[in-house]
Short mmCIF file of N, CA and C in Angstrom, two decimals:
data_model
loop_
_atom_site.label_atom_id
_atom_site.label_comp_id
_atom_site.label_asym_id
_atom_site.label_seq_id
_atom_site.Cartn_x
_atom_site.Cartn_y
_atom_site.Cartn_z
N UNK J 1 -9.19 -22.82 4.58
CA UNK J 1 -9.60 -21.57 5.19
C UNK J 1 -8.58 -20.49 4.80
N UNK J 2 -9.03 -19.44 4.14
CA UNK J 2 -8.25 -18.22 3.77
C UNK J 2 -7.40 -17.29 5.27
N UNK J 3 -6.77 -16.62 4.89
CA UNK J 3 -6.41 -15.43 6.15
C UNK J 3 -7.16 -14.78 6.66
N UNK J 4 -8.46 -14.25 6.15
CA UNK J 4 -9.23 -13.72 6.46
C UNK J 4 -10.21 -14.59 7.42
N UNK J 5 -10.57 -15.43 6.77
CA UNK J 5 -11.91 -16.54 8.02
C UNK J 5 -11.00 -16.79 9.00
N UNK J 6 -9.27 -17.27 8.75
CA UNK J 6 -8.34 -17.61 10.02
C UNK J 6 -8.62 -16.70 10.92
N UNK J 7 -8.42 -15.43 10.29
CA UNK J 7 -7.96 -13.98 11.64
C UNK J 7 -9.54 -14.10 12.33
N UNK J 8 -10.76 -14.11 11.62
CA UNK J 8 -12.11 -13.96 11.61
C UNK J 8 -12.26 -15.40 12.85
N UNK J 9 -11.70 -16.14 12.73
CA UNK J 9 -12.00 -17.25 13.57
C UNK J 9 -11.26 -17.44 15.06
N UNK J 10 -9.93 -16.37 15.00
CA UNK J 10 -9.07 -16.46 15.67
C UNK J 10 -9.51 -15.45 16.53
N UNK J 11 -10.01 -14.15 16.39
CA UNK J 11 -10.96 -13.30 17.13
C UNK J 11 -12.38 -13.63 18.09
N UNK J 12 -13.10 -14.61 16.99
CA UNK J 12 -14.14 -15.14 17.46
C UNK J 12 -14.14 -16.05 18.50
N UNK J 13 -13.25 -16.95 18.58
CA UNK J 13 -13.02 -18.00 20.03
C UNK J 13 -12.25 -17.43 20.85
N UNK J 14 -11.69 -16.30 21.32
CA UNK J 14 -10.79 -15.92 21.78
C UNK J 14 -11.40 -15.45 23.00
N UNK J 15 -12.75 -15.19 23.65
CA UNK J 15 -13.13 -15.22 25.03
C UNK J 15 -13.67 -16.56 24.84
N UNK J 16 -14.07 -17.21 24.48
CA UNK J 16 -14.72 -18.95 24.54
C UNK J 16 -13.58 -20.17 24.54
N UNK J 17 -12.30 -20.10 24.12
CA UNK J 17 -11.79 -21.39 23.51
C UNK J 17 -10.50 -21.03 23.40
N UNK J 18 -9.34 -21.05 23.92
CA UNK J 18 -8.51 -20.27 24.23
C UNK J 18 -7.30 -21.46 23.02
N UNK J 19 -7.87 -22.74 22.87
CA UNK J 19 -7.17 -23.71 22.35
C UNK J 19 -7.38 -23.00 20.22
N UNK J 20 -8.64 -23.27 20.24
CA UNK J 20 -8.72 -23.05 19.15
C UNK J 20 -8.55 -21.58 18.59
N UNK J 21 -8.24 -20.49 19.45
CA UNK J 21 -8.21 -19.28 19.17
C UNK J 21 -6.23 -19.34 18.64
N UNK J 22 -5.89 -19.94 19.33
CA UNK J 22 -4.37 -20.33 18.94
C UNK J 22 -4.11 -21.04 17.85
N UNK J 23 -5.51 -21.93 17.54
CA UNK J 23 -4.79 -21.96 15.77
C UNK J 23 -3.96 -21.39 14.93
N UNK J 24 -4.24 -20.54 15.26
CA UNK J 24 -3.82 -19.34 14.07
C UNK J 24 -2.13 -19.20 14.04
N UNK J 25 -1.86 -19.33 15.20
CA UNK J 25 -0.50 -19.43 15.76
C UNK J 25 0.92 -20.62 15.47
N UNK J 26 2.01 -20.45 14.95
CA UNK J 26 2.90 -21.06 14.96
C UNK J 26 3.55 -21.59 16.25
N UNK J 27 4.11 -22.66 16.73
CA UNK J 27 4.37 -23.10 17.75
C UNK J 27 5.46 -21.93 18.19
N UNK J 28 6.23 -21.56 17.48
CA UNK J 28 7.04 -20.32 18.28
C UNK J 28 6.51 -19.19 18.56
N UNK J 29 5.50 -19.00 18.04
CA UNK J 29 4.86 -17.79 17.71
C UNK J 29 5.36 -16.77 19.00
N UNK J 30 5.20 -15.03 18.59
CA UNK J 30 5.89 -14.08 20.08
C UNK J 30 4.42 -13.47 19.55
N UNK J 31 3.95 -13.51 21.24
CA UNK J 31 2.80 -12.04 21.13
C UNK J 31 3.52 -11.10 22.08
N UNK J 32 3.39 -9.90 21.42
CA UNK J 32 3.68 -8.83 22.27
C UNK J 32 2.31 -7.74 22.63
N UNK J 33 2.20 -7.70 24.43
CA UNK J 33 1.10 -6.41 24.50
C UNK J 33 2.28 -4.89 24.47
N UNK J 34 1.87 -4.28 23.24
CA UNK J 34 2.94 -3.13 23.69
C UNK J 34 2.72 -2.10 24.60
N UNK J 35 1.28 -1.82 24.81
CA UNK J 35 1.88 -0.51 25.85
C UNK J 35 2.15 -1.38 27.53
N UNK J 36 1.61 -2.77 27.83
CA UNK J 36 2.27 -3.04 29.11
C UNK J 36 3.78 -3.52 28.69
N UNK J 37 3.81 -3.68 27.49
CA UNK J 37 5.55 -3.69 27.44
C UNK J 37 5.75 -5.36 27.59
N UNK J 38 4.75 -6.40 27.38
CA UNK J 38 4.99 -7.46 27.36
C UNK J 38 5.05 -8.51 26.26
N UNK J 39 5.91 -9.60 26.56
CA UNK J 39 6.48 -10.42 25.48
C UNK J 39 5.94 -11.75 25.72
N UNK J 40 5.29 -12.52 24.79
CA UNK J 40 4.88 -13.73 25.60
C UNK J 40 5.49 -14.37 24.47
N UNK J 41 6.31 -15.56 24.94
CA UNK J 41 6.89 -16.76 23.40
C UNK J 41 5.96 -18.20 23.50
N UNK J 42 6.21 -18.29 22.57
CA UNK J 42 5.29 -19.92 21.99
C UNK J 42 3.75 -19.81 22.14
N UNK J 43 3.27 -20.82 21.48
CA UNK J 43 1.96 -21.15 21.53
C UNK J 43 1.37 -21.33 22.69
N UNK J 44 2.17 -22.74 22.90
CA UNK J 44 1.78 -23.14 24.24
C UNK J 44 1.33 -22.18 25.66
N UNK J 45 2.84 -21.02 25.73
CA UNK J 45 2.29 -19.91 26.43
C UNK J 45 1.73 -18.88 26.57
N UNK J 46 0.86 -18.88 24.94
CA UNK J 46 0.12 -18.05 25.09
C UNK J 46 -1.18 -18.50 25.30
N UNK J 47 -1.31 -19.45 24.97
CA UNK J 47 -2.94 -20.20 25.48
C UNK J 47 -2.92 -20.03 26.84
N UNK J 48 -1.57 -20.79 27.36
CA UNK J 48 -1.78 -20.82 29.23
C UNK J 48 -1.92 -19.41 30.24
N UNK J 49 -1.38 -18.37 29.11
CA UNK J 49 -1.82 -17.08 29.99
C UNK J 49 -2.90 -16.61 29.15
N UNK J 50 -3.99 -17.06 28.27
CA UNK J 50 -4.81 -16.45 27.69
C UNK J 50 -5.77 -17.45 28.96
N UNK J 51 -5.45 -18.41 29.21
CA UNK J 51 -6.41 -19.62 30.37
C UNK J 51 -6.78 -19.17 31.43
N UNK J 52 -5.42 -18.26 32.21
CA UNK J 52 -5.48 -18.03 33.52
C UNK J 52 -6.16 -16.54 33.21
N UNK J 53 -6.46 -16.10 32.22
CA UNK J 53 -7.06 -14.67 32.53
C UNK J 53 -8.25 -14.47 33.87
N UNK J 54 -8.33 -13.88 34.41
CA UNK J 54 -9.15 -14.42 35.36
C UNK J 54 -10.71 -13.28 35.79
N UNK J 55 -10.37 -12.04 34.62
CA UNK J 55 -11.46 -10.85 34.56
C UNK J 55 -12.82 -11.30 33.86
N UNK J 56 -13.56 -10.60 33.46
CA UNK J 56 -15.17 -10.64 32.84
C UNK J 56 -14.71 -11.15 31.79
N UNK J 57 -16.04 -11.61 31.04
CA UNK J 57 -15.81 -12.21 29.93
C UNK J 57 -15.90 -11.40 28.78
N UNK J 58 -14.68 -11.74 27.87
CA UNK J 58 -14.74 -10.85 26.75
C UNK J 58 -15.05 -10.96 25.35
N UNK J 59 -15.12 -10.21 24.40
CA UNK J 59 -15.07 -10.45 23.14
C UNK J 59 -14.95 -9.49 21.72
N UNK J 60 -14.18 -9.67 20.90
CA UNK J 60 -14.23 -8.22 19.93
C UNK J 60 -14.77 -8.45 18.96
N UNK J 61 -14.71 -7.46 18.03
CA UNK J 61 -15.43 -7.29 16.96
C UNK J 61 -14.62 -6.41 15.70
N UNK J 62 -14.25 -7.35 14.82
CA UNK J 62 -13.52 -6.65 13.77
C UNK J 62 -14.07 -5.72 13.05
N UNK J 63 -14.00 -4.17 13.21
CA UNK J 63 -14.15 -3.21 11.66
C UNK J 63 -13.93 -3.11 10.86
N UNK J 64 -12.08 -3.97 10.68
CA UNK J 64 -11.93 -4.10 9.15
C UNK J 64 -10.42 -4.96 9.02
N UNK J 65 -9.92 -5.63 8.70
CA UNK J 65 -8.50 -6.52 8.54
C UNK J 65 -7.82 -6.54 6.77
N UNK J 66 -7.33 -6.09 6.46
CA UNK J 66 -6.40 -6.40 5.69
C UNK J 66 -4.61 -6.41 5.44
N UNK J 67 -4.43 -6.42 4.28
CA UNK J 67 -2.71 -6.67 4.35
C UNK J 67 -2.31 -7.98 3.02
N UNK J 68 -1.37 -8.37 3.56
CA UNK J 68 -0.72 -9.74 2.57
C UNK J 68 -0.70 -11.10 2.82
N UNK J 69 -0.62 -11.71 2.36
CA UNK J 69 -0.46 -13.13 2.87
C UNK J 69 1.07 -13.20 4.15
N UNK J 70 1.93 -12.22 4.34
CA UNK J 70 3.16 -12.07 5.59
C UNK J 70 2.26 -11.08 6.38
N UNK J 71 1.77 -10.09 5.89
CA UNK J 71 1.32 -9.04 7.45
C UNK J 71 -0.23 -8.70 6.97
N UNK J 72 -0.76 -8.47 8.26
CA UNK J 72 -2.34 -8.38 8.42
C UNK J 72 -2.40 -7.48 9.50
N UNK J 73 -3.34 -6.16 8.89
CA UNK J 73 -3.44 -5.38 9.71
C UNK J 73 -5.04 -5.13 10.31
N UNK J 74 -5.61 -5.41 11.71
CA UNK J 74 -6.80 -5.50 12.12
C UNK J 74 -7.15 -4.70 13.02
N UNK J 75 -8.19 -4.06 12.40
CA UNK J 75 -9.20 -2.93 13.53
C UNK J 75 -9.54 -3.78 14.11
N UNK J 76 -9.75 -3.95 15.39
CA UNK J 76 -10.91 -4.31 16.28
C UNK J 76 -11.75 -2.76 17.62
N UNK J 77 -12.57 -4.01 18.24
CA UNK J 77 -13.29 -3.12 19.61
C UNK J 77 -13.08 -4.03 20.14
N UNK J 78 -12.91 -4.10 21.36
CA UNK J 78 -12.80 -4.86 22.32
C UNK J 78 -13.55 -4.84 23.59
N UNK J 79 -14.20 -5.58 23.89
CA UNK J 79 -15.72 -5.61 24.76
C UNK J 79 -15.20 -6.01 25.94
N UNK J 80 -15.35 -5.24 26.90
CA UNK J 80 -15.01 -6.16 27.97
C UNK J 80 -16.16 -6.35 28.82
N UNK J 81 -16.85 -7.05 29.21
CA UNK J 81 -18.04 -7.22 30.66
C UNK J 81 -17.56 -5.90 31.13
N UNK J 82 -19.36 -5.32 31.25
CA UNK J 82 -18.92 -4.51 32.52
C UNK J 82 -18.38 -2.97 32.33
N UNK J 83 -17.41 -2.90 30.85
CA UNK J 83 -17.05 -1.60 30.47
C UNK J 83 -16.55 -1.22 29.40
N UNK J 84 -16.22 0.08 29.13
CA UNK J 84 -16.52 0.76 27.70
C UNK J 84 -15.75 -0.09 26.74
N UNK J 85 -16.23 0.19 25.51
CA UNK J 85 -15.57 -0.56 24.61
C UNK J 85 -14.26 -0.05 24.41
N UNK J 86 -13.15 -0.85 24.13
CA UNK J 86 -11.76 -0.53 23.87
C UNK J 86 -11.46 -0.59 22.38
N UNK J 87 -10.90 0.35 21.76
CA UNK J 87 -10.39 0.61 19.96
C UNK J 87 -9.11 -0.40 20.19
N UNK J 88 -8.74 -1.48 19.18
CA UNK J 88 -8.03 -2.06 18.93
C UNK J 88 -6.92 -2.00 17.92
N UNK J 89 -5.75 -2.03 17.67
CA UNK J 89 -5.07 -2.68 16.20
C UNK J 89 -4.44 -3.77 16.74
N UNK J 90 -4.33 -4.98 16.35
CA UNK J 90 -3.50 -6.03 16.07
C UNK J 90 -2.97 -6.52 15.13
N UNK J 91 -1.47 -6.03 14.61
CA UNK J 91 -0.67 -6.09 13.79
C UNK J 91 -0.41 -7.86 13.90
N UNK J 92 -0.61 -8.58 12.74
CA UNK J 92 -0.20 -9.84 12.84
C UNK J 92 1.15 -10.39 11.84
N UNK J 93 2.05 -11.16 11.97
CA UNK J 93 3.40 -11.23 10.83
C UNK J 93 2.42 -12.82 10.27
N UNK J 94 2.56 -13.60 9.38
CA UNK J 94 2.30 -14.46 8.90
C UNK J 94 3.81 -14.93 8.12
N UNK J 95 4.01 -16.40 8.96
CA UNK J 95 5.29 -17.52 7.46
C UNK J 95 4.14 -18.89 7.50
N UNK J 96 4.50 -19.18 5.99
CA UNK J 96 3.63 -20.36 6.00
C UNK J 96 2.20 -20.49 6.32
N UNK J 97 1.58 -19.77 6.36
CA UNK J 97 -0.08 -19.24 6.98
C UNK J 97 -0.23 -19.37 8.13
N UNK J 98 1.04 -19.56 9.35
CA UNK J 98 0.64 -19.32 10.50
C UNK J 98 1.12 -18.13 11.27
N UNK J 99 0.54 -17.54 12.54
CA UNK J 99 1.01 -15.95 12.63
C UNK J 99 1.92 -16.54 13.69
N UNK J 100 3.29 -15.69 13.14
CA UNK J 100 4.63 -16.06 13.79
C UNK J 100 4.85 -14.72 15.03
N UNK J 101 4.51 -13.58 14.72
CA UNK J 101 3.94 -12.67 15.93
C UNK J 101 2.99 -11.67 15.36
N UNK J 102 2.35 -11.41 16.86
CA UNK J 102 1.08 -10.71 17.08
C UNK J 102 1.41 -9.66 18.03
N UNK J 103 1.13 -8.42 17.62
CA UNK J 103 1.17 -7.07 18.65
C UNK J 103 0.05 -6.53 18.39
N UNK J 104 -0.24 -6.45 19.93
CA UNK J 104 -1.66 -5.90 20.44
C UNK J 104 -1.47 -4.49 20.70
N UNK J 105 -2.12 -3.26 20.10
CA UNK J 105 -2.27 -1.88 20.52
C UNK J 105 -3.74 -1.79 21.00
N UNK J 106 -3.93 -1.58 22.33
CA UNK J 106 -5.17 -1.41 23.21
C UNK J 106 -5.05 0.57 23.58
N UNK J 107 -6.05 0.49 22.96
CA UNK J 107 -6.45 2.19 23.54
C UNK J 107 -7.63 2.52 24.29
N UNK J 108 -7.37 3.40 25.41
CA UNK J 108 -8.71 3.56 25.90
C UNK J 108 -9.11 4.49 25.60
N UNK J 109 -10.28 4.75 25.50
CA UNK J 109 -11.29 5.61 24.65
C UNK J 109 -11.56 7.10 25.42
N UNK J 110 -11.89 8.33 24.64
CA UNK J 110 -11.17 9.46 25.84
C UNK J 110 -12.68 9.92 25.22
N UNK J 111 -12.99 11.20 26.21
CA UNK J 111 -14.07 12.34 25.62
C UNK J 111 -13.75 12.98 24.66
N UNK J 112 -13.95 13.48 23.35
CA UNK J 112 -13.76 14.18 22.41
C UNK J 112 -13.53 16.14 23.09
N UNK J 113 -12.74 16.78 22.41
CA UNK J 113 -12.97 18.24 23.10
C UNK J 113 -13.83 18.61 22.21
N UNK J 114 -14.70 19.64 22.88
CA UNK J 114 -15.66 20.92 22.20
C UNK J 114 -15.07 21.55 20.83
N UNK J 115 -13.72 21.30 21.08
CA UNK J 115 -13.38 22.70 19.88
C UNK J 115 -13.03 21.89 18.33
N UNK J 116 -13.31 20.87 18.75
CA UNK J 116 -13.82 19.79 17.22
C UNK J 116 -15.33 19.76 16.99
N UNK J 117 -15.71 20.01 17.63
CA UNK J 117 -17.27 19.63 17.63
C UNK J 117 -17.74 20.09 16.21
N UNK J 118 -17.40 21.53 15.43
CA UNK J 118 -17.99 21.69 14.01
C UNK J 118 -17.41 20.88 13.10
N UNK J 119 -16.62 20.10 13.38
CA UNK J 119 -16.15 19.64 12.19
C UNK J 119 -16.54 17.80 12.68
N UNK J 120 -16.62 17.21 13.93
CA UNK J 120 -17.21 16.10 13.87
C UNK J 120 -18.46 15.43 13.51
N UNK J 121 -18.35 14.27 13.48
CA UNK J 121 -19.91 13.48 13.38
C UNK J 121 -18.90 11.40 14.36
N UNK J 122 -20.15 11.35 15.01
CA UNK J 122 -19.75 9.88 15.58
C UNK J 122 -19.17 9.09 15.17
N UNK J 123 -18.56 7.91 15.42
CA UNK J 123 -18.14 6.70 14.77
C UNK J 123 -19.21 5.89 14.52
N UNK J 124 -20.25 5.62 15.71
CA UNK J 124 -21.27 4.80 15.74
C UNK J 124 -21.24 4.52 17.17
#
């Protein structure tokens, strides 16, 4: 399996399968969420707080991932039950083809102002 089906697979089980969504992951692996400012170490603990999540069920959807065989850079959306979709980046490091850390940038999505309006068109 290339980096791409990995990241592609590692997205995809990640509201279903919290075991196999950690594939992707080195046993030391650090995820960091940066804007709550949090650090999670190892595999192990990131499955067990990806387990106890305890909100709606979620799931994203990649717009676009690339980078090198060390760093991978991924658009996502992020779906949550229930409410608006969230714009994603998840910066991933890769040694050995497994991701040694992962930082999550979660944005929430704002109203556009009027005084762009001639020069916009939607995302979709």
């Amino acid at each position: 399996m290339d980096i791409a089906e990995r990241i592609s697979d590692h997205f995809a089980a990640f509201g279903t399968d919290q075991v196999r969504a950690a594939e992707i992951y080195a046993d030391s692996a650090v995820l960091e969420y940066v804007q709550s400012g949090e650090r999670i170490r190892g595999r192990a603990n990131i499955i067990a707080s990806r387990q106890a999540y305890p909100g709606p069920k979620t799931a994203f959807e990649i717009r676009r991932s690339g980078g090198t065989a060390e760093l991978q850079v991924v658009e996502l959306t992020l779906h949550i039950e229930g409410d608006v979709p969230h714009p994603m980046v998840a910066v991933l490091e890769f040694r050995e083809g497994l991701c040694v850390e992962e930082r999550l940038y979660i944005a929430e999505p704002w109203e556009s102002p009027a005084y762009r309006a001639p020069w916009v068109e939607p995302l979709a």
